[in-house]
């Protein structure tokens, strides 16, 4: 009997004769290899994906595009998924899953390399500045040139444009290559999650599947840590490093016009993704079946391939040729069966709404930290990678451990996920109280005399103090006056002279600084915006602490929620269910969320940059309070809607569990009746043949 049990459990040699508990808890070496390979693939795809989000502001500035267009680029990854995910999830489950995952990793790497390509074919980055006129000359020209009535109207026109260069630049939009590369990344990422998770759930012990999936997802969270750290490092490096004398630059990494070496990180991420494809080529199509999935009371996807052999000698899926015609005919009925599950459909609706909130929030969180708290892109990415992402990883891992330790069922997992999400929601409400005031920018948020709270009608960059200068209102070349007010350009600050060069230039005799400075001690201005107030710096650490705590609590329900998806459907529909879930969340959340979040954020812009050939470029400064309201309000508002759908979801889930229990009792009675008939058959057999032969035959059937 022991020997037959070991055979059924998939032991490697009958002579080893392990105990039943050892056989039950054993893990095939190829499953360990697959776990490691899938974890590395998750790491690679998460690294490149998070690096993309860390370069949001860099791409905006480099290609002079608004946030909603960046949202389209970011959502193009999901468009790539949309093109193939349903078919990959359905047909891939019946083919060689590890090799399909390998092909996907190769496509991901090629797409990542394509994103970096524009850097090598586009010209050098031209900073929007007026300081170069005085810096690159032997004589320090006045930032405030004399004007005439005829030339005043020309002040709003871009300066000295090269028509040929503009025609060449406008003929090809280089961000299209980034868009296409991200679509290719999305196509390549398609098979990794549905085929990888279903492979683990097929061949791992049922009680260990949640822990394994939790470990894979936890390791994948390490990818964003390195992705944001890589983004932080590259954001410090100037985009044209090696081709530009950094001493001549008039901007710093904290400037709204700074562009880091965004392309460098994509080359690194593409190489890592290419390496992740290698192990999958050497893994088998199928693995030994766990002993608990040989039980006749369960009908996992793989049992359809196990023949009713009286000896149960074969332990692997037979390598049968795939019948594509038959699989195509079964696709539509299978899809109808899946979408006919009300629990699955409700779960799908809840996660779609919550993913809209999550994706929109994560996409623009580094930018929110930059704009709201005055941090550089490098520091914002560093904080995301070192503080926020590890909290999410710890939360997801802890959720898997809690589910295993307390052996949470479907209802327990649902309640746990809902409770953590609701608690995180209440904590997130405190973000509204952690706001900063708008930066003091003359003519935009304050008057030239220092009066705060200008309305849109009162905003004007021209004043009596700079009326003697021919100033362009389109330029964005901020300087910080000694009075603590930022001026859009040295010209608009009314500065008549300058000393020094490069980033060390100091502007003197600034008439607008004198207008707002009652003491009139020092009428100078330096390059860059004035720093935020001390009160904003004091709030920022509390914002980070609350962000870490809320992220940890919300992510606690990640793994239980994911296992709820797997367990609330028939096992043979597992791969398709995961694929449709990914398809729906990417289509209805991953694609639109960055676009409408970006479009709403664009409405809070106070000053747009100007492209070299004219036209609106990237936003230079936002209305801080309005940005906070729309960003946090939209994030939490979507979560509120999802909570209302959870109540009917719990009712449907209870009914589903009762039906499953009823079916289990019915199946159990049928199995008991079958065993009684078999017992009677064995008694009848012993009247004619030796009892040993009948016992052996009965054990074989069991």
Steps between C-alpha positions, in 0.01 A plus 500: 500500500780741587676424176189576296442825692854616421443423138180701499679786672755520222807371692805459286594135575297234675802389698529831681180413685444841667234547760167631387556835672838540329346421164223744567731787588765428240570761234628396159835663405350628175222670697766674709678603180173629355429698818845659483470572126152646531611715792788637291264565207262683733796697634613597149158607374429688822838676480441627146138592578588698810792664320252618237292666772812653655579673169155660461620855564823441308311394188258791536784748500713328236220474243308811617170320547220540759408246767202352316727406208740337744196313629438367149861384478477334840168337408642366171653217702150383579401538134769245414350265758154558361602383154595146599425423865173310456646267238830452681318415823269249331725333242818542705356289783479207257846548348855516641456771761866553600610554138215742435610698805856501363383644168312769690811602693696538175228726356500706820873560473477610136222741589707648783794557263263669252390750766861617542557539125377862459790625709745381235317651202366826646708814537647639820263625768451876477417662831230766500703789637587864441814500714715369215490843335700648785703197603649411162608850423824673597296800605226430750193620314211645694218252567269797455546627142349832400168483318321705242127524426548291186701227668273459801260287301788275398580417857268204505651341193763227540851627460709455184359169377684287250224426248674199348569347838138554602370334186723200561397472865127533436501245216572209737368476854763297678267400779330267249797264538447497876133420441577211262769362730261499793236319290758233417583472870132443571475224240805325644376524859168336414579130572707553815224540760211275384716212379751528783243514780289218352814286459581540870143438608487183287812333636535636855327357805166675551597622846831639370371667184403823678840525666685433172295760313550744786877443485507556123301820530712615792822446308344684208455801730879514531499590130334838556746568783792469260297665223441816702857498632625470143269788410642702788855438383431581135302813593818644657697452177444762231329368189787588264780392734830485316389746232435812711728693732310477829664821623308698238161370615276754667265244658525244780322162550232679702404727211173446310700486174759243608507177298704207628656212307165324462626284212775336704262319733308349209817345363572343841140381547490349150815299564364361828171405334685317223691299760175397672389309187788251508388253776152445355640338185627206709189430711256218416143545385361309800606385846401215736152532643472578874339220700209715617399565141459130423193489722189416300301762689681785323509578130806717435589605152765235465283204597345510158833375369538214748355184353307252711780250493454216753864527606536884513855459377519819296543806715553767233277660245541313174654719231195487274497713187278806539180497299463870419170452318341329799640759741358780283152342503512470880616858557164682479304249717782505754496880508122502550535255787760721666302826462192320628659481845351799692771488768772526237324786317447696823861446602601622154300822536644575846859445392454707183391802704771450761764455231393832347570662835825311555649547152415868482641560847826308444562647154501859620616459859866592431379803308269591789795488739703717263236763439332509839797472734767654279719187478720413203407212267803308628395530865134419424603179321743411778231535765256291295758225460643491851197578715168448326562188287659290780191567712285359219726194469487433872123539499447253213730243658334542839161452336612165356639391838178597679294307248714188543530520879130550566395285201259762372228374272332694222280703734784562744725624221226731371434651845872545566559675165197726550598591856856598413385703200244688711753575775750627244230721352428671834871558558536655153243767589766666717698587185259788440627663819865474394504767234741777412427853383564610145847624415523876489539577129459864398213553260367143542430424867593836654506855371823686437440679828480169687121471541397132499196325354473638147201392292531398136386843389758673719794292382736706289872460445538863394526778754624854533830375640584315175319728256833645380616154386420302188398177676344186359216362706559156349845443646545296817836586651418549871712702737464535875501851638650587833146572618405129469284547190564307177496689170429327170817640340777751582343735250160486670679561830620829352871415544736733313837329551657165585824357631649155490430223247312173466301389802689753714356802319366773731267771372520847647302824507169316473224760514220248566686364802517857628124540450417208728786554745413783736851501650666515156830378642606257228336514158655180359362172370656158447418225253225253587176509696494603862488208745178392667404636839625335818148383587488295179833338583365407844187337353686289245637237747148445636374455146763232438422318825126493428566393143707203618242394760200522265686319222592215736145458629340508154751251358426254783187402310677458167584129520170390668310698237694333222437153644131588520507547124661159449272309739161646406498337154514150359860373488489429126421869437790624713737616224223664299363672812841646580539610141159666481565668836828641369331598173216683675716682754750606236236608251268681740758618755855478370425687177254774601617575858836667413330695220214655696714545812753686283231706327350608834846583636564712188203720594692616809797628300577868556785549251572295188838480336556585136640267235800609296279547194210651690198333650425376850760277659521338844353661810749694711299576814166377642240636738609300804172494688295418188746224405464343845121519488452339159775240546395377844129559440494287186708225663281469809175562313555196280575288804175613661302381199667158516396453863132531408539207261651283772168459683319311220827320440495351851139386455584326174809343654298354789255347257788362294655335807169341599460356152854363508438337837177347372676362194780363717250313717332357191831392352606354835187285520557375146862417582396314816250295300773419248731380777225276639445344159874445468512337842220263400684427175818412689310262730352333195849482345653328803263207452679408177858640517756556776428800721844650430423552133167667576657725764771606256240574235295707748805698612587571140157644435516707817 
